[in-house]
Short mmCIF file of C-alpha atoms in Angstrom, two decimals:
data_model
loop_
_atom_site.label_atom_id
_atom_site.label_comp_id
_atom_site.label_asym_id
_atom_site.label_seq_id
_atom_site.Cartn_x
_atom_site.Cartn_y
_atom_site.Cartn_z
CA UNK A 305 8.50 24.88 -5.35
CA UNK A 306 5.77 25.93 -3.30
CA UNK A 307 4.29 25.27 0.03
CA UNK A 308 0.61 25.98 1.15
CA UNK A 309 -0.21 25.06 5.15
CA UNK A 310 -3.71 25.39 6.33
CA UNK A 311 -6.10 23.75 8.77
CA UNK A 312 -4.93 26.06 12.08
CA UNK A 313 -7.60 27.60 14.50
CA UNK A 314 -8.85 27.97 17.38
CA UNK A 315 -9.01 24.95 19.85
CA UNK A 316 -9.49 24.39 23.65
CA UNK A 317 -6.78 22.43 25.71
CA UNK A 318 -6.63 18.35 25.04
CA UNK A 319 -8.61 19.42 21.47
CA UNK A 320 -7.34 18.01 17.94
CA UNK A 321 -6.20 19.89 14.89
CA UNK A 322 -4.92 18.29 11.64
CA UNK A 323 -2.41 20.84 9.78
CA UNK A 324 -1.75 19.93 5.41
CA UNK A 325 0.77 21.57 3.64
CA UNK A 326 0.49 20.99 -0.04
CA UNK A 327 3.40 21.27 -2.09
CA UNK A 328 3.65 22.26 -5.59
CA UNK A 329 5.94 19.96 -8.43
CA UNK A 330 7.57 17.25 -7.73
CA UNK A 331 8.68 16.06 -4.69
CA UNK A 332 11.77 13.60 -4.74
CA UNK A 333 12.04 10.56 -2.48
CA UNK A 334 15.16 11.93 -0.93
CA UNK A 335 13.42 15.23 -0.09
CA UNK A 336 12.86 15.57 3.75
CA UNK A 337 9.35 17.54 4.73
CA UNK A 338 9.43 19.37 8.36
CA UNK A 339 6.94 21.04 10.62
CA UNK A 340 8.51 24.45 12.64
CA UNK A 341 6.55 26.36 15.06
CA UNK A 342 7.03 30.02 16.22
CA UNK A 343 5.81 31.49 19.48
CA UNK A 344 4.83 34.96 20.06
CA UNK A 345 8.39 36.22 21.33
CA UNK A 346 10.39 33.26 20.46
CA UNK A 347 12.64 31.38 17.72
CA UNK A 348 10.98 29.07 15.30
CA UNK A 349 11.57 25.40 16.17
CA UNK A 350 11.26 22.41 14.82
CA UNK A 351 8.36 20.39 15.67
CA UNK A 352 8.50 16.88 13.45
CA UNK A 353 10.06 15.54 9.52
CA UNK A 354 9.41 13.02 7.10
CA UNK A 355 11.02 11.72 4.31
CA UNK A 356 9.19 11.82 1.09
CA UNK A 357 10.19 8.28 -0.07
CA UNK A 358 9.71 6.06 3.11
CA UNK A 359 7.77 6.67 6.25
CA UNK A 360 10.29 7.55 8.60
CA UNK A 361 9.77 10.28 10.93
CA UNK A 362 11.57 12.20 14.08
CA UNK A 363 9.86 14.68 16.42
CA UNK A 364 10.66 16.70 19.17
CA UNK A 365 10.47 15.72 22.89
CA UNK A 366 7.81 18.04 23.40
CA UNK A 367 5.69 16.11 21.06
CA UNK A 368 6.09 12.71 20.75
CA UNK A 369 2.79 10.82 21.43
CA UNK A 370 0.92 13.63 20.57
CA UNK A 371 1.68 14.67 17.48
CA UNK A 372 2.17 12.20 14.26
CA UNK A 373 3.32 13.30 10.83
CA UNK A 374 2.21 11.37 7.60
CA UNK A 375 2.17 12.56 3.94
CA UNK A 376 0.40 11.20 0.85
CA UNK A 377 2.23 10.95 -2.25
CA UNK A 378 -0.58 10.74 -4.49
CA UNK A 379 -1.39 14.34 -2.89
CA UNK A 380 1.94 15.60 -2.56
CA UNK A 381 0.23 17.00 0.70
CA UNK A 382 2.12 16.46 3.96
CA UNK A 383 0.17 16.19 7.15
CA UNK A 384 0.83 17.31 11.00
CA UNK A 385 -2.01 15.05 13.62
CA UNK A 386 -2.16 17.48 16.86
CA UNK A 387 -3.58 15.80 19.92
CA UNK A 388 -4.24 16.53 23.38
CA UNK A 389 -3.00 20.15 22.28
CA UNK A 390 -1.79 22.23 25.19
CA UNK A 391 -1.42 26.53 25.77
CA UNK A 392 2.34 25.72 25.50
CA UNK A 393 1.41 24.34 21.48
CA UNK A 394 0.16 27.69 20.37
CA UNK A 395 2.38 28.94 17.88
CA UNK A 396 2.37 30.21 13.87
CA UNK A 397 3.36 26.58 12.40
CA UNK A 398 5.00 26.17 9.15
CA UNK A 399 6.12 23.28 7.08
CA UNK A 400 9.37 23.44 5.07
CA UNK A 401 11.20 20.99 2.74
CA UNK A 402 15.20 20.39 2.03
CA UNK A 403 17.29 17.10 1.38
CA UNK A 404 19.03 17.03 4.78
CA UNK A 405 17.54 14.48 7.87
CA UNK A 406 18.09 17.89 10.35
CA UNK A 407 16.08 19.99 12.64
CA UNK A 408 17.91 23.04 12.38
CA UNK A 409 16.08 25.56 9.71
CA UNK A 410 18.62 26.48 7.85
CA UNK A 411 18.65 23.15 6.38
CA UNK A 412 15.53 24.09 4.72
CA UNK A 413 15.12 25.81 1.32
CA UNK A 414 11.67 26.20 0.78
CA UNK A 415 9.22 27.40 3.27
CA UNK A 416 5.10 27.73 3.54
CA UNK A 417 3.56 30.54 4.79
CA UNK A 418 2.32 29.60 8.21
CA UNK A 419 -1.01 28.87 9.78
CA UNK A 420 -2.03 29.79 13.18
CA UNK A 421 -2.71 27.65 15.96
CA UNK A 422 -4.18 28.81 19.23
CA UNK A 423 -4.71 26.63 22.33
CA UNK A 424 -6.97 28.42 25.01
CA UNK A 425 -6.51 26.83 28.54
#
């Protein structure tokens, strides 16, 4: 199993960015699909999941309204909709899969690289 993010950069305050992470093989409709963040100097959180099979979805206080996460089957790409991005978002994000509904990483097996996100004030 492998995980690819991209799509990070460079955006001003109250900007957009759409993040993908494609996975590799099959993805089972059990499997639950997460978006961390780390800050310079601080432990990687979790930012939003989805299960594969149906479209539920949890996120973070921090993030709700702003931020949606959807994924396309026929892809097998997950995707993270950043809106009215703040300083406070900027962060290395990374998208992760396992089989538990959790928000704590260690729940999660398998683990993308990362892709940047910077939000300039």
């Amino acid at each position: 199993v492998q995980l690819q993010a991209s799509g990070g950069g460079v955006v001003q305050a109250g900007g957009s960015l759409r993040l993908s992470c494609a996975a590799s093989g099959r993805i089972y409709s059990s499997a639950v699909m997460s978006w961390f963040r780390q800050a310079p100097g601080k432990e990687r959180e979790f930012v939003a999941l989805i299960r594969w099979g149906d479209p539920r979805t949890y996120y973070t206080d921090s993030v709700k309204g702003r931020f949606t996460i959807s994924r396309s089957t026929a892809e097998n790409t997950m995707y993270l909709q950043m809106n009215d991005l703040t300083p406070e978002d900027t962060a290395v994000y990374y998208c992760a899969r396992g089989t538990q509904w959790s928000t704590q990483r260690n729940e999660y097996a398998y683990w993308g690289r990362g892709t940047q996100v910077t939000v300039s004030s």
